[in-house]
Coordinates of C-alpha atoms in Angstrom, one line a residue:
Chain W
X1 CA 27.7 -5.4 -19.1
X2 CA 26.5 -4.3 -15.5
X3 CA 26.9 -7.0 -13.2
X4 CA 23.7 -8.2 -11.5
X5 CA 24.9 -7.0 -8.3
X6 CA 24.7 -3.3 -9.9
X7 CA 21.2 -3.5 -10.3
X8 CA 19.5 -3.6 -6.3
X9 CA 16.9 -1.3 -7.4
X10 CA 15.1 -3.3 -10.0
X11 CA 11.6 -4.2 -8.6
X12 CA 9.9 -5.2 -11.6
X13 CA 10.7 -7.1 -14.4
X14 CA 8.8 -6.5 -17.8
X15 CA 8.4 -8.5 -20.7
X16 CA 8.4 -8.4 -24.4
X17 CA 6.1 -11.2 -25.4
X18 CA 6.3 -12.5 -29.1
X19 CA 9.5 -13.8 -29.9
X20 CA 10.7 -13.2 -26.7
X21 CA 8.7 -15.4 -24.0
X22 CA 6.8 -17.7 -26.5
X23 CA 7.8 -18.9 -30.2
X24 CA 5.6 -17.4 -32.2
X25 CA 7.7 -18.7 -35.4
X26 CA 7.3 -22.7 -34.6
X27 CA 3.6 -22.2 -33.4
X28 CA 2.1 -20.3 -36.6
X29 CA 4.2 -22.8 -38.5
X30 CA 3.0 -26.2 -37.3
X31 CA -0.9 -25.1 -37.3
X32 CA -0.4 -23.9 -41.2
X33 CA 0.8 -27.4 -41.3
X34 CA -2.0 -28.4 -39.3
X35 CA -4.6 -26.8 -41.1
X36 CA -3.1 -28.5 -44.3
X37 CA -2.9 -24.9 -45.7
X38 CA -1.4 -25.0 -49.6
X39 CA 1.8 -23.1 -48.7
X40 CA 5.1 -23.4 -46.6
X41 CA 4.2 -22.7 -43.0
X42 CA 7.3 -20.9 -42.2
X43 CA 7.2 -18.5 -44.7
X44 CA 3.8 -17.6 -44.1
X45 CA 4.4 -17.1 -40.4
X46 CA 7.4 -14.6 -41.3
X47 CA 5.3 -13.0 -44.0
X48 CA 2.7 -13.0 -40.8
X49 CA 4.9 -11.6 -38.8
X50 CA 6.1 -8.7 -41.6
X51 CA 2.8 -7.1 -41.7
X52 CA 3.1 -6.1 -38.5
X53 CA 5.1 -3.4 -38.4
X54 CA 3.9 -1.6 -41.4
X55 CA 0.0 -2.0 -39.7
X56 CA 1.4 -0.6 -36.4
X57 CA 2.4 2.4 -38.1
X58 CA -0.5 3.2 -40.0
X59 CA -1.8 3.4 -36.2
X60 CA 0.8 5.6 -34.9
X61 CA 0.6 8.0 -38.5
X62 CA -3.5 8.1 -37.8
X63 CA -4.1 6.7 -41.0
X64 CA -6.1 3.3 -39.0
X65 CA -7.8 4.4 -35.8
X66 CA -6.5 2.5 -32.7
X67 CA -7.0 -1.1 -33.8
X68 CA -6.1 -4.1 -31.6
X69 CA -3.4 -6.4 -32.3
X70 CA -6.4 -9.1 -32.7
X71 CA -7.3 -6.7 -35.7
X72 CA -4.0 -5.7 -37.2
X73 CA -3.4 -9.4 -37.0
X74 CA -6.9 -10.3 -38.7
X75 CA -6.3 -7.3 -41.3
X76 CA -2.6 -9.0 -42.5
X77 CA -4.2 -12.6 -42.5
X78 CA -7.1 -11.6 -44.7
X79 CA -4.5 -10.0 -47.5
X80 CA -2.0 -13.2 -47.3
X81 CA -5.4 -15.6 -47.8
X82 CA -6.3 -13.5 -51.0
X83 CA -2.4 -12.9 -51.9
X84 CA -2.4 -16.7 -52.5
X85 CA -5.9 -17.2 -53.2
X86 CA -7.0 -19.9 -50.4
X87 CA -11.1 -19.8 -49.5
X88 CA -11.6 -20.1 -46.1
X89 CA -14.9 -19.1 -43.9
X90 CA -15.5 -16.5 -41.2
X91 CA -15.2 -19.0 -38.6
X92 CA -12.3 -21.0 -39.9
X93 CA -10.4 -17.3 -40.0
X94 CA -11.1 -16.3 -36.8
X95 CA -9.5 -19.7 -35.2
X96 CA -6.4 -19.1 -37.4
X97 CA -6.3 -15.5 -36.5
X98 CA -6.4 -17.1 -32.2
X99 CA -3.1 -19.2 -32.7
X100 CA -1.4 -16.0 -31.6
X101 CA -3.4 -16.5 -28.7
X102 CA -2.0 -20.2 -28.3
X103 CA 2.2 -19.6 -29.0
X104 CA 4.2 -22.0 -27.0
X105 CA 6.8 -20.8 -24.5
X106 CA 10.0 -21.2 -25.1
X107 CA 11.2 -24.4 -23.2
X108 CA 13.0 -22.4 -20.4
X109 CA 10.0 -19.5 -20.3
X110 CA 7.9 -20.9 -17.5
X111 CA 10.3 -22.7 -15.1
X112 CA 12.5 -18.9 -15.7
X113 CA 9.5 -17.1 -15.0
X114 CA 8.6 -19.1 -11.5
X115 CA 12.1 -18.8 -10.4
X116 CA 12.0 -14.8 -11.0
X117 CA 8.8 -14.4 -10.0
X118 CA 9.8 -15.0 -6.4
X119 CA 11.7 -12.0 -6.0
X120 CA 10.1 -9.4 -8.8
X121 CA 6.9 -8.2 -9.8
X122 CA 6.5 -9.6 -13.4
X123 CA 4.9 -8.3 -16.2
X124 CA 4.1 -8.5 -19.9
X125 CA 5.0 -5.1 -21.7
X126 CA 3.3 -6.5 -24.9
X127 CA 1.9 -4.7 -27.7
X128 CA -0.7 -7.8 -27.8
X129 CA -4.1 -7.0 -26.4
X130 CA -5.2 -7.6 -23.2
X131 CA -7.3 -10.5 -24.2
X132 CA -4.6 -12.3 -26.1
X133 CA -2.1 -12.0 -23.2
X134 CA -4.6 -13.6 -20.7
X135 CA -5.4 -16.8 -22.8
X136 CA -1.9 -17.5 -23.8
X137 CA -0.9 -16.8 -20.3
X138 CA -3.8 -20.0 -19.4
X139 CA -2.3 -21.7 -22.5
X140 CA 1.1 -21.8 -21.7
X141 CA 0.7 -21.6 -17.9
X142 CA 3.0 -18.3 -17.8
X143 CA 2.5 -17.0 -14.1
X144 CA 2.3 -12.5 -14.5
X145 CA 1.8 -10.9 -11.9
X146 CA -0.4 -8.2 -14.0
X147 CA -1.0 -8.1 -17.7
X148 CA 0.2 -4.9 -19.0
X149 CA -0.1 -4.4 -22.9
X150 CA 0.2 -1.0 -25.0
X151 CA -3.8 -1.1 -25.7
X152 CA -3.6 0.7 -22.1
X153 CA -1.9 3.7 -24.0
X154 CA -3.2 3.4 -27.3
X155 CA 0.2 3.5 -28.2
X156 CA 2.7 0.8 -29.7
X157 CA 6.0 0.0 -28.7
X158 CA 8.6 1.4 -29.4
X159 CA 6.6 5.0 -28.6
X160 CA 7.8 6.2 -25.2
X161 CA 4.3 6.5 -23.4
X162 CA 4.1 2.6 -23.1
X163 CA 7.2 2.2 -20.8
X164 CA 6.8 5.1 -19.1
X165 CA 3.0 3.9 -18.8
X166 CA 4.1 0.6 -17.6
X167 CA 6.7 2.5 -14.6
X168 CA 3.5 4.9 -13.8
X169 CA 1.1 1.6 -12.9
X170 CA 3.7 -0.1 -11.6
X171 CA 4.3 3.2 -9.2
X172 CA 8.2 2.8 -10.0
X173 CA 10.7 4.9 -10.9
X174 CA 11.7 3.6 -14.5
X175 CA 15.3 2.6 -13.5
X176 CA 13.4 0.6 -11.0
X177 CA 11.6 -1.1 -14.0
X178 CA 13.7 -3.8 -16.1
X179 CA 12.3 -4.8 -20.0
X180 CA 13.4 -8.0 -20.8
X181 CA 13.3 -8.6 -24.7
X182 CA 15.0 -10.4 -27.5
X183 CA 14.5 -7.0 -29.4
X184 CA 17.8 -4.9 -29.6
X185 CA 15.4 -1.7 -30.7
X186 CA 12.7 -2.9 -28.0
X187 CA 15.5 -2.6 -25.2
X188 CA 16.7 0.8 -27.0
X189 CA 13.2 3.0 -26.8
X190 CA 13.2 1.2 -23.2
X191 CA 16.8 2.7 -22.1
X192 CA 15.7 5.9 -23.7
X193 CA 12.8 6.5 -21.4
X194 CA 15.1 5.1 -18.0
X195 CA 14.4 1.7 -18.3
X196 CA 17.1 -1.0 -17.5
X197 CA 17.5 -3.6 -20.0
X198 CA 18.0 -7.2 -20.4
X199 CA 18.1 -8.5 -23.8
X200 CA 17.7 -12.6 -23.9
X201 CA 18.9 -14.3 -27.1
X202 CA 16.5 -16.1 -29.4
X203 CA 18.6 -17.4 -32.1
X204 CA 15.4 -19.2 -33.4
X205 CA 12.8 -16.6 -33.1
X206 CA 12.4 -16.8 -37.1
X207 CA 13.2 -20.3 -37.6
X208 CA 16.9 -22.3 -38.0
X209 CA 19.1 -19.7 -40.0
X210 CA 16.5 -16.8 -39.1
X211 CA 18.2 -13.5 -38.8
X212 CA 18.5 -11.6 -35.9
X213 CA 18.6 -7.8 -35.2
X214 CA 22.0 -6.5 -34.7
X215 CA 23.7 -5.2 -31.3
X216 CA 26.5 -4.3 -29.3
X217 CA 28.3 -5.9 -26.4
X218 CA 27.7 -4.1 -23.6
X219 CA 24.5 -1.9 -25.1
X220 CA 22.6 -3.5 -22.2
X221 CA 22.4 -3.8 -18.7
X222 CA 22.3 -7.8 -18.6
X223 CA 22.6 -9.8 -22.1
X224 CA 21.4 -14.0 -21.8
X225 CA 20.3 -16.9 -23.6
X226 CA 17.2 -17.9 -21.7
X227 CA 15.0 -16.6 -18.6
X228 CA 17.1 -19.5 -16.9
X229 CA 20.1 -18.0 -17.6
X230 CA 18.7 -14.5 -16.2
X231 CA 17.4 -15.6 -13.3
X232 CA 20.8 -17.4 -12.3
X233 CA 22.3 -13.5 -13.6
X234 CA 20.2 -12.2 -10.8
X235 CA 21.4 -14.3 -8.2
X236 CA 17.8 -16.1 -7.9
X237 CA 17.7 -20.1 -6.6
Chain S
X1 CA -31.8 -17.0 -8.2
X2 CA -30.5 -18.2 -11.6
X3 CA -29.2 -21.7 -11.6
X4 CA -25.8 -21.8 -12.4
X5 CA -26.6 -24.0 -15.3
X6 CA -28.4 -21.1 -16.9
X7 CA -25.2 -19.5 -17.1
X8 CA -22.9 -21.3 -19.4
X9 CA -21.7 -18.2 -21.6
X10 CA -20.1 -17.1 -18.9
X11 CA -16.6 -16.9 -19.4
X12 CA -14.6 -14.7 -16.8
X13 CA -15.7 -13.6 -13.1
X14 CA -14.5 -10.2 -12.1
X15 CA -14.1 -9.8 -8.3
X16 CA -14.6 -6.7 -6.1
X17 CA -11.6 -7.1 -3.9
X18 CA -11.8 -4.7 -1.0
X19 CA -14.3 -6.8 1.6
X20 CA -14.9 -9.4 -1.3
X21 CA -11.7 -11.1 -1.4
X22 CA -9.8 -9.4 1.2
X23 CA -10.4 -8.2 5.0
X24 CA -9.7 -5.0 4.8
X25 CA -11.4 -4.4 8.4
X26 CA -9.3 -7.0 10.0
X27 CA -6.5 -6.1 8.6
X28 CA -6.5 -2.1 10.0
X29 CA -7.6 -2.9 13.1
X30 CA -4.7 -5.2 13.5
X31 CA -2.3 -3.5 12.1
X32 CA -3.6 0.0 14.3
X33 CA -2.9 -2.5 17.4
X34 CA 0.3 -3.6 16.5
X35 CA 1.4 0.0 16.0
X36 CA 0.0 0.8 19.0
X37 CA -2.0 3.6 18.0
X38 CA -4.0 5.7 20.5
X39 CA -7.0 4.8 18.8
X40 CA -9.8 2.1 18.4
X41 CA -8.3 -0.2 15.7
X42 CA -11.9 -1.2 14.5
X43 CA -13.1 2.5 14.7
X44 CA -10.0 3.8 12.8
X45 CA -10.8 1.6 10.2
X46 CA -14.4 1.7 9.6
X47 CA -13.4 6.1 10.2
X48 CA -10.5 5.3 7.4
X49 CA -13.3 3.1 4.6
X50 CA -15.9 6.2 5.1
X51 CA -13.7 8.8 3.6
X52 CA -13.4 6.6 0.5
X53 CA -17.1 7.3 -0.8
X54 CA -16.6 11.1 -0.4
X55 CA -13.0 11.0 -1.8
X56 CA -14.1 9.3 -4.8
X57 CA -16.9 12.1 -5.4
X58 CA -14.6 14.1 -5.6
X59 CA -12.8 12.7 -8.7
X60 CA -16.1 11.7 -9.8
X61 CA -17.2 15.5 -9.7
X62 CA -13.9 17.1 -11.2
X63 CA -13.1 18.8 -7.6
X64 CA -10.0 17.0 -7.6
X65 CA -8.3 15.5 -10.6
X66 CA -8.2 11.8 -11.2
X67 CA -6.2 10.7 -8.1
X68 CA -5.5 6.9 -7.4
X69 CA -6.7 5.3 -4.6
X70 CA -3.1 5.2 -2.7
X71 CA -3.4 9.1 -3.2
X72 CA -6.9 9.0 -2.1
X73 CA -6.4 6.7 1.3
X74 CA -3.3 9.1 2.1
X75 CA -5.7 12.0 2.1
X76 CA -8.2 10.4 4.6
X77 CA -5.1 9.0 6.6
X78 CA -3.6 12.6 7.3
X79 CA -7.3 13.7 7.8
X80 CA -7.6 11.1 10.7
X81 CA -4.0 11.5 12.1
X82 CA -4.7 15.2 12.5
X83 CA -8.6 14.9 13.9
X84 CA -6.8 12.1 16.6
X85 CA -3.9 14.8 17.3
X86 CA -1.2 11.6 16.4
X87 CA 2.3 12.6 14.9
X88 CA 3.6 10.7 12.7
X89 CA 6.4 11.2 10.1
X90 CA 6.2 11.2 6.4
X91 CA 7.5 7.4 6.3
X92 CA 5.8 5.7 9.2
X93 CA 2.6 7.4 7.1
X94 CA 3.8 5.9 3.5
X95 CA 4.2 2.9 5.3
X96 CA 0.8 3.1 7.4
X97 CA -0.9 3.9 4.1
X98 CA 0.2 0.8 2.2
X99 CA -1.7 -1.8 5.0
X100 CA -4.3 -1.4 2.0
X101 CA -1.1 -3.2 0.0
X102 CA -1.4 -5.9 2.6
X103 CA -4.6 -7.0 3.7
X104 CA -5.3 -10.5 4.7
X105 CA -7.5 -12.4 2.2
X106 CA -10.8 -14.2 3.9
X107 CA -9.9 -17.8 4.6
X108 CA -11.8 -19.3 1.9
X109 CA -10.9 -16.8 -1.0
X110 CA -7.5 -18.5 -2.4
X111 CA -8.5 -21.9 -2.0
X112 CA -12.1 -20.8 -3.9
X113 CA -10.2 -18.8 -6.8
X114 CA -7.6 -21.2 -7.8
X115 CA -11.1 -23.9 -8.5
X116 CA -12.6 -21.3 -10.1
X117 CA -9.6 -20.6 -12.1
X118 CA -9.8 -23.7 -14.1
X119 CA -12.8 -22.8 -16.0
X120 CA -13.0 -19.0 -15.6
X121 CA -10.2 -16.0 -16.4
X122 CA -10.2 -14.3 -13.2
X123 CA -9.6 -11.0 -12.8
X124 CA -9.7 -8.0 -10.3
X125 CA -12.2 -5.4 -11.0
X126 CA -11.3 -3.2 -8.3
X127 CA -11.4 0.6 -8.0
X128 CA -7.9 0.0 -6.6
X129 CA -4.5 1.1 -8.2
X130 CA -2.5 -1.3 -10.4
X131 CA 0.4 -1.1 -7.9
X132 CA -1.9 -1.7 -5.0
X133 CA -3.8 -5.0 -6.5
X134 CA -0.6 -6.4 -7.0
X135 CA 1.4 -6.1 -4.4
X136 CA -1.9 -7.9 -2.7
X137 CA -1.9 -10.3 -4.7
X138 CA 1.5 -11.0 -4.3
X139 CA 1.1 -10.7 0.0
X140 CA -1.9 -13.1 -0.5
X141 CA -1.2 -15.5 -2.9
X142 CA -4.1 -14.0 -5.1
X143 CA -4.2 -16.4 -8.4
X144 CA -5.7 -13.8 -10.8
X145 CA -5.3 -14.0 -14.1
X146 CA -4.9 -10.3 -15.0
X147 CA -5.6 -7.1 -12.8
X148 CA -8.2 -4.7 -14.1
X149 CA -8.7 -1.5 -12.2
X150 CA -10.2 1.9 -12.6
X151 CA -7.2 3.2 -13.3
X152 CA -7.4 2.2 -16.6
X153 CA -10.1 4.1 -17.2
X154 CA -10.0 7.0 -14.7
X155 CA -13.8 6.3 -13.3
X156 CA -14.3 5.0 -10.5
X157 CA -17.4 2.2 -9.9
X158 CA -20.1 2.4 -10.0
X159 CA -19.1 4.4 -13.3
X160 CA -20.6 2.0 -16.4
X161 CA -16.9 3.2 -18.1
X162 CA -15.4 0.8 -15.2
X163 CA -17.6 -2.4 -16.2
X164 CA -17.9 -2.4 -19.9
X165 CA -14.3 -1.4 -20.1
X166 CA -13.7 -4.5 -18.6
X167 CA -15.3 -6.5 -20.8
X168 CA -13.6 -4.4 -24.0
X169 CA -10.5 -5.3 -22.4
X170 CA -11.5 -9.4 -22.3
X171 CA -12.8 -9.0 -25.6
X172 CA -16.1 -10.5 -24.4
X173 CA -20.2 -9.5 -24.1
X174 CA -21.3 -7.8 -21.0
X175 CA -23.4 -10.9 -20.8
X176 CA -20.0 -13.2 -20.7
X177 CA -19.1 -11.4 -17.5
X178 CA -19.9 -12.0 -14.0
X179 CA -19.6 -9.7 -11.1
X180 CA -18.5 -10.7 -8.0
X181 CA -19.1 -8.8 -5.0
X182 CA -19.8 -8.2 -1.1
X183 CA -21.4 -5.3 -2.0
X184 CA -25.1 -5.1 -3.8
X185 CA -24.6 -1.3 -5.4
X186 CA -21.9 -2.4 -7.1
X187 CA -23.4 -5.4 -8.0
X188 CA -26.3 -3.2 -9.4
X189 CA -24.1 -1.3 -11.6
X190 CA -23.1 -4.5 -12.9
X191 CA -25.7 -5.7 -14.0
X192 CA -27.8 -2.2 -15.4
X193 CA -24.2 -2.7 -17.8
X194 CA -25.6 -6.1 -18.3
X195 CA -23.0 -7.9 -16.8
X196 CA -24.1 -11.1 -14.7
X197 CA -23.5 -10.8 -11.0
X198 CA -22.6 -13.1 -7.9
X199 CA -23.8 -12.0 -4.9
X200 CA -21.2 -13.0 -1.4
X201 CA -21.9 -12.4 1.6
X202 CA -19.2 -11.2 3.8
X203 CA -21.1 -10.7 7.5
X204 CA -17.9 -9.4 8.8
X205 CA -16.5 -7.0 6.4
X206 CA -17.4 -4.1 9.2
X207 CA -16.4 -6.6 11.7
X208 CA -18.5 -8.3 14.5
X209 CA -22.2 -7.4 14.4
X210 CA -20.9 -4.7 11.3
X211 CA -23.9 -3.4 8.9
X212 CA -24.0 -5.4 5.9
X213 CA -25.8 -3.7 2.5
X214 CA -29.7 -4.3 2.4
X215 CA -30.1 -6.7 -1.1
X216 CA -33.5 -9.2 -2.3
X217 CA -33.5 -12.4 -2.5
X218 CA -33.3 -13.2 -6.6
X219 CA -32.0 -9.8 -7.2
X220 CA -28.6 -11.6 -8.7
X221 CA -27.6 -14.2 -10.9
X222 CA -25.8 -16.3 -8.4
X223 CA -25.8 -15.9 -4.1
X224 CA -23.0 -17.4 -2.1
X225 CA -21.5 -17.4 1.3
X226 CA -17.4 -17.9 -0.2
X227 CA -15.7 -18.7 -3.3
X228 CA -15.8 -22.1 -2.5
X229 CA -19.8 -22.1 -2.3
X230 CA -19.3 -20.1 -5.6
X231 CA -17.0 -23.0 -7.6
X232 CA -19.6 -25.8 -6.2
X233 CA -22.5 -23.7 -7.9
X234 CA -20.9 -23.2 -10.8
X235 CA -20.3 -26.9 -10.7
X236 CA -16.5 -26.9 -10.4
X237 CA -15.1 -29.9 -8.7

């Protein structure tokens, strides 16, 4: 690992959202529960969660035009509802479909944030839509500085153009641009294209006993256990 | 004048920044004094703000490719340096050129956003670059919610692209936009996109006895004198 000291040029630090800043696992869990919804809420937020890899690429192969992560989202919903045959109306979908607009933090991701936020420009480097990022930023009271997102590229992460994107608006070099993600292959396309990396634990990101994607020590630039954690890495207050 | 009860659908307020939220004349002339300059302060500035019409045109009219307003401000700046015969090297002009990264906000703006902020998203809709908005926001203590520029879409306003790509972006109906502005053309693009619009004042953008833009009395949705006149209209405590 590269000590913090290593790394004076950083200026901004970006962020992977879902999974890495908020829980999307708990949240998606508890409203199924909420909702009273005939089936176990932690499965159906992984099987949730599956779908969207396999509806990214059909974006990236051209076989779905550039759809939103609002729509991919909508698109997997609608075929787990039918998959185990529960009724539900236009309206009540579209609510469900908004609890990835309401995820909670992670209980160290907004005091983290604040503390890191006095010396670096911080970002999301989601693929969530714009509109999504800006209500569970009001939601969860997480403080950006901008709200970057891959529907600025109308490409998905892990394609190059979105970090490279991000380093263009940000007018940095990309070794002056750190991505922060609980994603070993997130941190990977991000190092390809220059980036510096700091990959943040999230041992619960699909529930106690979830598995978690495989890496090596040292693959990154900074490796910790919560934004905490990182901004004490950094040297911050 | 529409009374702000006649608005509730409104959901976010987009703000011109550059003489709506921040002092850009001010701010140059100052910072031409404190460099000592051999020029009027308040003439370099209003010299500097008249190139940015014409500059833009050019973009508009494919004379010179899309070119961000940092790259568009350095091209007036050299213009001036060389009309005024001052030398200057390549860093005191980088650094010269970023006083647009550092302009003061008016004394009522921050105090006006962060009421408005508890009922509206707020965001920048500002032909300025991503890099630029934030790093002012960051200098000013600017509470947006996200920064949306015509970056994102390479037009420039009064382009329609710049205001309905906002509203794409926020996943909302022209209508469930406001405008915000100093500035009545803009504010007339706006609305011909069918975005609502907020008229305020700003006597001294062009400084002391400075022109202001001709407008009519119930030409907008909403007039004001500062964001704190604008969250008491809008009913915010």
């Amino acid at each position: 690992m590269t000590h913090a000291h290593a790394l004076p040029d950083v200026r901004a630090l970006c962020f992977d959202v879902f999974g890495t800043v908020v829980d999307w696992h708990g949240s998606i869990a508890a409203e199924v529960q909420r909702l009273r919804l005939p089936v176990d809420g932690s499965a159906f937020a992984l099987a949730w969660r599956a779908g969207y890899q396999p509806a990214m690429q059909q974006v990236r192969s051209g076989a779905l035009p550039w759809t939103n992560i609002d729509g991919l989202h909508r698109r997997i919903l609608d075929g787990l509802l039918a998959e185990h045959g529960i009724a539900m109306d236009e309206a009540a979908r579209a609510d469900l479909n908004r609890i990835w607009h309401r995820l909670q933090p992670w209980p160290d991701s907004v005091a983290g944030l604040l503390r890191l936020k006095r010396r670096y420009t911080l970002t999301t480097l989601s693929n969530g839509n714009l509109s999504l990022l800006v209500a569970m930023a009001k939601f969860g009271g997480l403080p950006w500085d901008a709200v970057l997102t891959a529907e600025f590229f109308h490409h998905y992460k892990p394609d190059p153009e979105v970090y490279l994107g991000a380093a263009r608006l940000l007018d940095l070099a990309p070794e002056q641009v750190m991505l922060v993600a609980a994603h070993p292959s997130d941190l990977r396309a991000a190092a390809a294209c220059g980036l510096r990396t700091a990959y943040v634990a999230r041992p619960l990101e699909r529930g106690p006993g979830g598995a978690m994607e495989r890496w090596t020590p040292g693959e990154f630039d900074l490796a910790v256990d919560s934004f905490e954690a990182l901004a004490a890495t950094l040297g911050l207050p």
